[in-house]
């Protein structure tokens, strides 16, 4: 059964990591839609969401850390791995790596194929409807 631990941990940590990423990326996107440049939006978003993400990480790390008190070896492994990974994700990845990557990439971080881009979609649809009339 111990061979399943890495697989289960991977799936759980991806879900948790995506959750934190949604918080920060949504806030960055909101700041960009307000007219800010990407770097300024990243700084404001990290300032705004940093405390929330850190608090959530500490709560989850505490909950998963309690699993280390179990007498079951598998639960102890899960507890340790999840606690360390959550703290590392929230304190290093979401605080430094994701914002730095987005700031370096600038507008390229938000690239999407033409039909998936939101910016300008409403205008294109309005022009199409005007042509039909």
mmCIF file with all atom_site columns, C-alpha atoms in Angstrom:
data_model
loop_
_atom_site.group_PDB
_atom_site.id
_atom_site.type_symbol
_atom_site.label_atom_id
_atom_site.label_alt_id
_atom_site.label_comp_id
_atom_site.label_asym_id
_atom_site.label_entity_id
_atom_site.label_seq_id
_atom_site.pdbx_PDB_ins_code
_atom_site.Cartn_x
_atom_site.Cartn_y
_atom_site.Cartn_z
_atom_site.occupancy
_atom_site.B_iso_or_equiv
_atom_site.pdbx_formal_charge
_atom_site.auth_seq_id
_atom_site.auth_comp_id
_atom_site.auth_asym_id
_atom_site.auth_atom_id
_atom_site.pdbx_PDB_model_num
ATOM 1   C CA . UNK A 1 1   ? 0.000   0.000  0.000   1.00 0.00 ? 1   UNK A CA 1
ATOM 2   C CA . UNK A 1 2   ? 2.924   2.367  0.590   1.00 0.00 ? 2   UNK A CA 1
ATOM 3   C CA . UNK A 1 3   ? 3.591   2.570  -3.151  1.00 0.00 ? 3   UNK A CA 1
ATOM 4   C CA . UNK A 1 4   ? 0.318   4.507  -3.520  1.00 0.00 ? 4   UNK A CA 1
ATOM 5   C CA . UNK A 1 5   ? 1.445   7.337  -1.242  1.00 0.00 ? 5   UNK A CA 1
ATOM 6   C CA . UNK A 1 6   ? 3.371   9.343  -3.889  1.00 0.00 ? 6   UNK A CA 1
ATOM 7   C CA . UNK A 1 7   ? 0.490   9.070  -6.354  1.00 0.00 ? 7   UNK A CA 1
ATOM 8   C CA . UNK A 1 8   ? -2.131  10.141 -3.830  1.00 0.00 ? 8   UNK A CA 1
ATOM 9   C CA . UNK A 1 9   ? 0.104   12.953 -2.545  1.00 0.00 ? 9   UNK A CA 1
ATOM 10  C CA . UNK A 1 10  ? 0.648   14.230 -6.073  1.00 0.00 ? 10  UNK A CA 1
ATOM 11  C CA . UNK A 1 11  ? -3.079  14.421 -6.763  1.00 0.00 ? 11  UNK A CA 1
ATOM 12  C CA . UNK A 1 12  ? -3.860  16.073 -3.429  1.00 0.00 ? 12  UNK A CA 1
ATOM 13  C CA . UNK A 1 13  ? -1.056  18.620 -3.711  1.00 0.00 ? 13  UNK A CA 1
ATOM 14  C CA . UNK A 1 14  ? -2.006  19.544 -7.258  1.00 0.00 ? 14  UNK A CA 1
ATOM 15  C CA . UNK A 1 15  ? -5.521  20.314 -6.054  1.00 0.00 ? 15  UNK A CA 1
ATOM 16  C CA . UNK A 1 16  ? -4.301  22.379 -3.130  1.00 0.00 ? 16  UNK A CA 1
ATOM 17  C CA . UNK A 1 17  ? -1.729  24.207 -5.272  1.00 0.00 ? 17  UNK A CA 1
ATOM 18  C CA . UNK A 1 18  ? -4.274  25.040 -7.927  1.00 0.00 ? 18  UNK A CA 1
ATOM 19  C CA . UNK A 1 19  ? -6.567  26.440 -5.249  1.00 0.00 ? 19  UNK A CA 1
ATOM 20  C CA . UNK A 1 20  ? -3.907  28.887 -4.037  1.00 0.00 ? 20  UNK A CA 1
ATOM 21  C CA . UNK A 1 21  ? -2.980  29.722 -7.611  1.00 0.00 ? 21  UNK A CA 1
ATOM 22  C CA . UNK A 1 22  ? -6.585  30.625 -8.416  1.00 0.00 ? 22  UNK A CA 1
ATOM 23  C CA . UNK A 1 23  ? -6.591  33.143 -5.555  1.00 0.00 ? 23  UNK A CA 1
ATOM 24  C CA . UNK A 1 24  ? -3.499  34.971 -6.724  1.00 0.00 ? 24  UNK A CA 1
ATOM 25  C CA . UNK A 1 25  ? -4.109  34.781 -10.488 1.00 0.00 ? 25  UNK A CA 1
ATOM 26  C CA . UNK A 1 26  ? -7.666  36.021 -10.171 1.00 0.00 ? 26  UNK A CA 1
ATOM 27  C CA . UNK A 1 27  ? -6.495  38.995 -8.159  1.00 0.00 ? 27  UNK A CA 1
ATOM 28  C CA . UNK A 1 28  ? -3.719  39.773 -10.668 1.00 0.00 ? 28  UNK A CA 1
ATOM 29  C CA . UNK A 1 29  ? -6.234  39.588 -13.496 1.00 0.00 ? 29  UNK A CA 1
ATOM 30  C CA . UNK A 1 30  ? -8.571  41.980 -11.674 1.00 0.00 ? 30  UNK A CA 1
ATOM 31  C CA . UNK A 1 31  ? -5.742  44.478 -11.226 1.00 0.00 ? 31  UNK A CA 1
ATOM 32  C CA . UNK A 1 32  ? -4.815  44.229 -14.919 1.00 0.00 ? 32  UNK A CA 1
ATOM 33  C CA . UNK A 1 33  ? -8.433  44.868 -15.914 1.00 0.00 ? 33  UNK A CA 1
ATOM 34  C CA . UNK A 1 34  ? -8.301  48.017 -13.781 1.00 0.00 ? 34  UNK A CA 1
ATOM 35  C CA . UNK A 1 35  ? -5.592  49.241 -16.149 1.00 0.00 ? 35  UNK A CA 1
ATOM 36  C CA . UNK A 1 36  ? -2.414  48.402 -14.264 1.00 0.00 ? 36  UNK A CA 1
ATOM 37  C CA . UNK A 1 37  ? 0.701   46.974 -15.884 1.00 0.00 ? 37  UNK A CA 1
ATOM 38  C CA . UNK A 1 38  ? 1.497   43.332 -15.142 1.00 0.00 ? 38  UNK A CA 1
ATOM 39  C CA . UNK A 1 39  ? 4.341   44.041 -12.702 1.00 0.00 ? 39  UNK A CA 1
ATOM 40  C CA . UNK A 1 40  ? 2.281   46.530 -10.721 1.00 0.00 ? 40  UNK A CA 1
ATOM 41  C CA . UNK A 1 41  ? -0.697  44.161 -10.736 1.00 0.00 ? 41  UNK A CA 1
ATOM 42  C CA . UNK A 1 42  ? 1.485   41.325 -9.443  1.00 0.00 ? 42  UNK A CA 1
ATOM 43  C CA . UNK A 1 43  ? 2.809   43.458 -6.577  1.00 0.00 ? 43  UNK A CA 1
ATOM 44  C CA . UNK A 1 44  ? -0.686  44.598 -5.590  1.00 0.00 ? 44  UNK A CA 1
ATOM 45  C CA . UNK A 1 45  ? -2.123  41.088 -5.868  1.00 0.00 ? 45  UNK A CA 1
ATOM 46  C CA . UNK A 1 46  ? 0.606   39.525 -3.748  1.00 0.00 ? 46  UNK A CA 1
ATOM 47  C CA . UNK A 1 47  ? 0.122   42.275 -1.174  1.00 0.00 ? 47  UNK A CA 1
ATOM 48  C CA . UNK A 1 48  ? -3.644  41.693 -1.183  1.00 0.00 ? 48  UNK A CA 1
ATOM 49  C CA . UNK A 1 49  ? -3.674  37.860 -1.161  1.00 0.00 ? 49  UNK A CA 1
ATOM 50  C CA . UNK A 1 50  ? -0.445  37.130 0.709   1.00 0.00 ? 50  UNK A CA 1
ATOM 51  C CA . UNK A 1 51  ? -2.010  37.148 4.152   1.00 0.00 ? 51  UNK A CA 1
ATOM 52  C CA . UNK A 1 52  ? -4.985  35.086 3.047   1.00 0.00 ? 52  UNK A CA 1
ATOM 53  C CA . UNK A 1 53  ? -2.868  32.408 1.378   1.00 0.00 ? 53  UNK A CA 1
ATOM 54  C CA . UNK A 1 54  ? -0.487  32.267 4.343   1.00 0.00 ? 54  UNK A CA 1
ATOM 55  C CA . UNK A 1 55  ? -3.348  31.929 6.823   1.00 0.00 ? 55  UNK A CA 1
ATOM 56  C CA . UNK A 1 56  ? -4.991  29.188 4.767   1.00 0.00 ? 56  UNK A CA 1
ATOM 57  C CA . UNK A 1 57  ? -1.684  27.358 4.477   1.00 0.00 ? 57  UNK A CA 1
ATOM 58  C CA . UNK A 1 58  ? -1.072  27.516 8.222   1.00 0.00 ? 58  UNK A CA 1
ATOM 59  C CA . UNK A 1 59  ? -4.562  26.208 8.950   1.00 0.00 ? 59  UNK A CA 1
ATOM 60  C CA . UNK A 1 60  ? -4.198  23.337 6.487   1.00 0.00 ? 60  UNK A CA 1
ATOM 61  C CA . UNK A 1 61  ? -0.653  22.561 7.648   1.00 0.00 ? 61  UNK A CA 1
ATOM 62  C CA . UNK A 1 62  ? -1.917  22.377 11.218  1.00 0.00 ? 62  UNK A CA 1
ATOM 63  C CA . UNK A 1 63  ? -4.749  20.067 10.231  1.00 0.00 ? 63  UNK A CA 1
ATOM 64  C CA . UNK A 1 64  ? -2.514  17.782 8.199   1.00 0.00 ? 64  UNK A CA 1
ATOM 65  C CA . UNK A 1 65  ? 0.264   18.031 10.782  1.00 0.00 ? 65  UNK A CA 1
ATOM 66  C CA . UNK A 1 66  ? -2.081  16.473 13.319  1.00 0.00 ? 66  UNK A CA 1
ATOM 67  C CA . UNK A 1 67  ? -1.977  13.329 11.192  1.00 0.00 ? 67  UNK A CA 1
ATOM 68  C CA . UNK A 1 68  ? 1.641   12.869 12.316  1.00 0.00 ? 68  UNK A CA 1
ATOM 69  C CA . UNK A 1 69  ? 0.368   12.114 15.828  1.00 0.00 ? 69  UNK A CA 1
ATOM 70  C CA . UNK A 1 70  ? -1.270  8.923  14.569  1.00 0.00 ? 70  UNK A CA 1
ATOM 71  C CA . UNK A 1 71  ? 0.196   5.515  15.327  1.00 0.00 ? 71  UNK A CA 1
ATOM 72  C CA . UNK A 1 72  ? -0.392  4.484  11.707  1.00 0.00 ? 72  UNK A CA 1
ATOM 73  C CA . UNK A 1 73  ? 2.804   4.862  9.633   1.00 0.00 ? 73  UNK A CA 1
ATOM 74  C CA . UNK A 1 74  ? 0.920   5.722  6.455   1.00 0.00 ? 74  UNK A CA 1
ATOM 75  C CA . UNK A 1 75  ? -0.988  8.555  8.143   1.00 0.00 ? 75  UNK A CA 1
ATOM 76  C CA . UNK A 1 76  ? 2.267   9.843  9.621   1.00 0.00 ? 76  UNK A CA 1
ATOM 77  C CA . UNK A 1 77  ? 3.840   9.914  6.158   1.00 0.00 ? 77  UNK A CA 1
ATOM 78  C CA . UNK A 1 78  ? 0.829   11.681 4.675   1.00 0.00 ? 78  UNK A CA 1
ATOM 79  C CA . UNK A 1 79  ? 0.803   14.189 7.504   1.00 0.00 ? 79  UNK A CA 1
ATOM 80  C CA . UNK A 1 80  ? 4.481   15.019 7.174   1.00 0.00 ? 80  UNK A CA 1
ATOM 81  C CA . UNK A 1 81  ? 4.487   15.209 3.378   1.00 0.00 ? 81  UNK A CA 1
ATOM 82  C CA . UNK A 1 82  ? 1.333   17.313 3.164   1.00 0.00 ? 82  UNK A CA 1
ATOM 83  C CA . UNK A 1 83  ? 2.446   19.690 5.909   1.00 0.00 ? 83  UNK A CA 1
ATOM 84  C CA . UNK A 1 84  ? 5.861   20.316 4.373   1.00 0.00 ? 84  UNK A CA 1
ATOM 85  C CA . UNK A 1 85  ? 4.483   20.592 0.836   1.00 0.00 ? 85  UNK A CA 1
ATOM 86  C CA . UNK A 1 86  ? 1.704   23.018 1.777   1.00 0.00 ? 86  UNK A CA 1
ATOM 87  C CA . UNK A 1 87  ? 4.070   25.282 3.694   1.00 0.00 ? 87  UNK A CA 1
ATOM 88  C CA . UNK A 1 88  ? 6.620   25.175 0.870   1.00 0.00 ? 88  UNK A CA 1
ATOM 89  C CA . UNK A 1 89  ? 3.933   25.914 -1.702  1.00 0.00 ? 89  UNK A CA 1
ATOM 90  C CA . UNK A 1 90  ? 2.446   28.853 0.170   1.00 0.00 ? 90  UNK A CA 1
ATOM 91  C CA . UNK A 1 91  ? 5.649   30.351 1.547   1.00 0.00 ? 91  UNK A CA 1
ATOM 92  C CA . UNK A 1 92  ? 7.969   29.926 -1.452  1.00 0.00 ? 92  UNK A CA 1
ATOM 93  C CA . UNK A 1 93  ? 6.082   29.083 -4.633  1.00 0.00 ? 93  UNK A CA 1
ATOM 94  C CA . UNK A 1 94  ? 3.096   31.444 -4.274  1.00 0.00 ? 94  UNK A CA 1
ATOM 95  C CA . UNK A 1 95  ? 5.141   34.189 -2.635  1.00 0.00 ? 95  UNK A CA 1
ATOM 96  C CA . UNK A 1 96  ? 8.195   34.256 -4.899  1.00 0.00 ? 96  UNK A CA 1
ATOM 97  C CA . UNK A 1 97  ? 8.169   31.916 -7.895  1.00 0.00 ? 97  UNK A CA 1
ATOM 98  C CA . UNK A 1 98  ? 4.698   32.531 -9.362  1.00 0.00 ? 98  UNK A CA 1
ATOM 99  C CA . UNK A 1 99  ? 4.811   36.347 -9.019  1.00 0.00 ? 99  UNK A CA 1
ATOM 100 C CA . UNK A 1 100 ? 8.367   36.502 -10.375 1.00 0.00 ? 100 UNK A CA 1
ATOM 101 C CA . UNK A 1 101 ? 7.446   34.342 -13.355 1.00 0.00 ? 101 UNK A CA 1
ATOM 102 C CA . UNK A 1 102 ? 4.393   36.443 -14.139 1.00 0.00 ? 102 UNK A CA 1
ATOM 103 C CA . UNK A 1 103 ? 6.325   39.702 -13.787 1.00 0.00 ? 103 UNK A CA 1
ATOM 104 C CA . UNK A 1 104 ? 9.065   38.461 -16.121 1.00 0.00 ? 104 UNK A CA 1
ATOM 105 C CA . UNK A 1 105 ? 6.608   37.139 -18.700 1.00 0.00 ? 105 UNK A CA 1
ATOM 106 C CA . UNK A 1 106 ? 4.503   40.304 -18.663 1.00 0.00 ? 106 UNK A CA 1
ATOM 107 C CA . UNK A 1 107 ? 1.623   40.222 -21.151 1.00 0.00 ? 107 UNK A CA 1
ATOM 108 C CA . UNK A 1 108 ? 2.838   36.894 -22.541 1.00 0.00 ? 108 UNK A CA 1
ATOM 109 C CA . UNK A 1 109 ? 1.646   35.247 -19.328 1.00 0.00 ? 109 UNK A CA 1
ATOM 110 C CA . UNK A 1 110 ? -1.936  35.925 -20.413 1.00 0.00 ? 110 UNK A CA 1
ATOM 111 C CA . UNK A 1 111 ? -1.649  34.720 -24.001 1.00 0.00 ? 111 UNK A CA 1
ATOM 112 C CA . UNK A 1 112 ? -4.478  32.588 -25.327 1.00 0.00 ? 112 UNK A CA 1
ATOM 113 C CA . UNK A 1 113 ? -5.503  31.477 -28.818 1.00 0.00 ? 113 UNK A CA 1
ATOM 114 C CA . UNK A 1 114 ? -7.698  34.003 -30.644 1.00 0.00 ? 114 UNK A CA 1
ATOM 115 C CA . UNK A 1 115 ? -11.053 32.386 -30.000 1.00 0.00 ? 115 UNK A CA 1
ATOM 116 C CA . UNK A 1 116 ? -10.267 31.918 -26.287 1.00 0.00 ? 116 UNK A CA 1
ATOM 117 C CA . UNK A 1 117 ? -9.222  35.496 -25.633 1.00 0.00 ? 117 UNK A CA 1
ATOM 118 C CA . UNK A 1 118 ? -11.713 37.508 -23.628 1.00 0.00 ? 118 UNK A CA 1
ATOM 119 C CA . UNK A 1 119 ? -10.363 40.935 -24.442 1.00 0.00 ? 119 UNK A CA 1
ATOM 120 C CA . UNK A 1 120 ? -12.098 42.218 -27.505 1.00 0.00 ? 120 UNK A CA 1
ATOM 121 C CA . UNK A 1 121 ? -14.546 39.320 -27.689 1.00 0.00 ? 121 UNK A CA 1
ATOM 122 C CA . UNK A 1 122 ? -17.533 41.506 -26.846 1.00 0.00 ? 122 UNK A CA 1
ATOM 123 C CA . UNK A 1 123 ? -16.474 44.063 -29.435 1.00 0.00 ? 123 UNK A CA 1
ATOM 124 C CA . UNK A 1 124 ? -16.124 41.372 -32.105 1.00 0.00 ? 124 UNK A CA 1
ATOM 125 C CA . UNK A 1 125 ? -19.557 40.007 -31.271 1.00 0.00 ? 125 UNK A CA 1
ATOM 126 C CA . UNK A 1 126 ? -21.070 43.494 -31.430 1.00 0.00 ? 126 UNK A CA 1
ATOM 127 C CA . UNK A 1 127 ? -19.517 44.081 -34.864 1.00 0.00 ? 127 UNK A CA 1
ATOM 128 C CA . UNK A 1 128 ? -20.842 40.742 -36.112 1.00 0.00 ? 128 UNK A CA 1
ATOM 129 C CA . UNK A 1 129 ? -24.344 41.555 -34.924 1.00 0.00 ? 129 UNK A CA 1
ATOM 130 C CA . UNK A 1 130 ? -24.153 44.983 -36.585 1.00 0.00 ? 130 UNK A CA 1
ATOM 131 C CA . UNK A 1 131 ? -23.146 43.359 -39.882 1.00 0.00 ? 131 UNK A CA 1
ATOM 132 C CA . UNK A 1 132 ? -26.120 41.004 -39.734 1.00 0.00 ? 132 UNK A CA 1
ATOM 133 C CA . UNK A 1 133 ? -28.558 43.882 -39.281 1.00 0.00 ? 133 UNK A CA 1
#
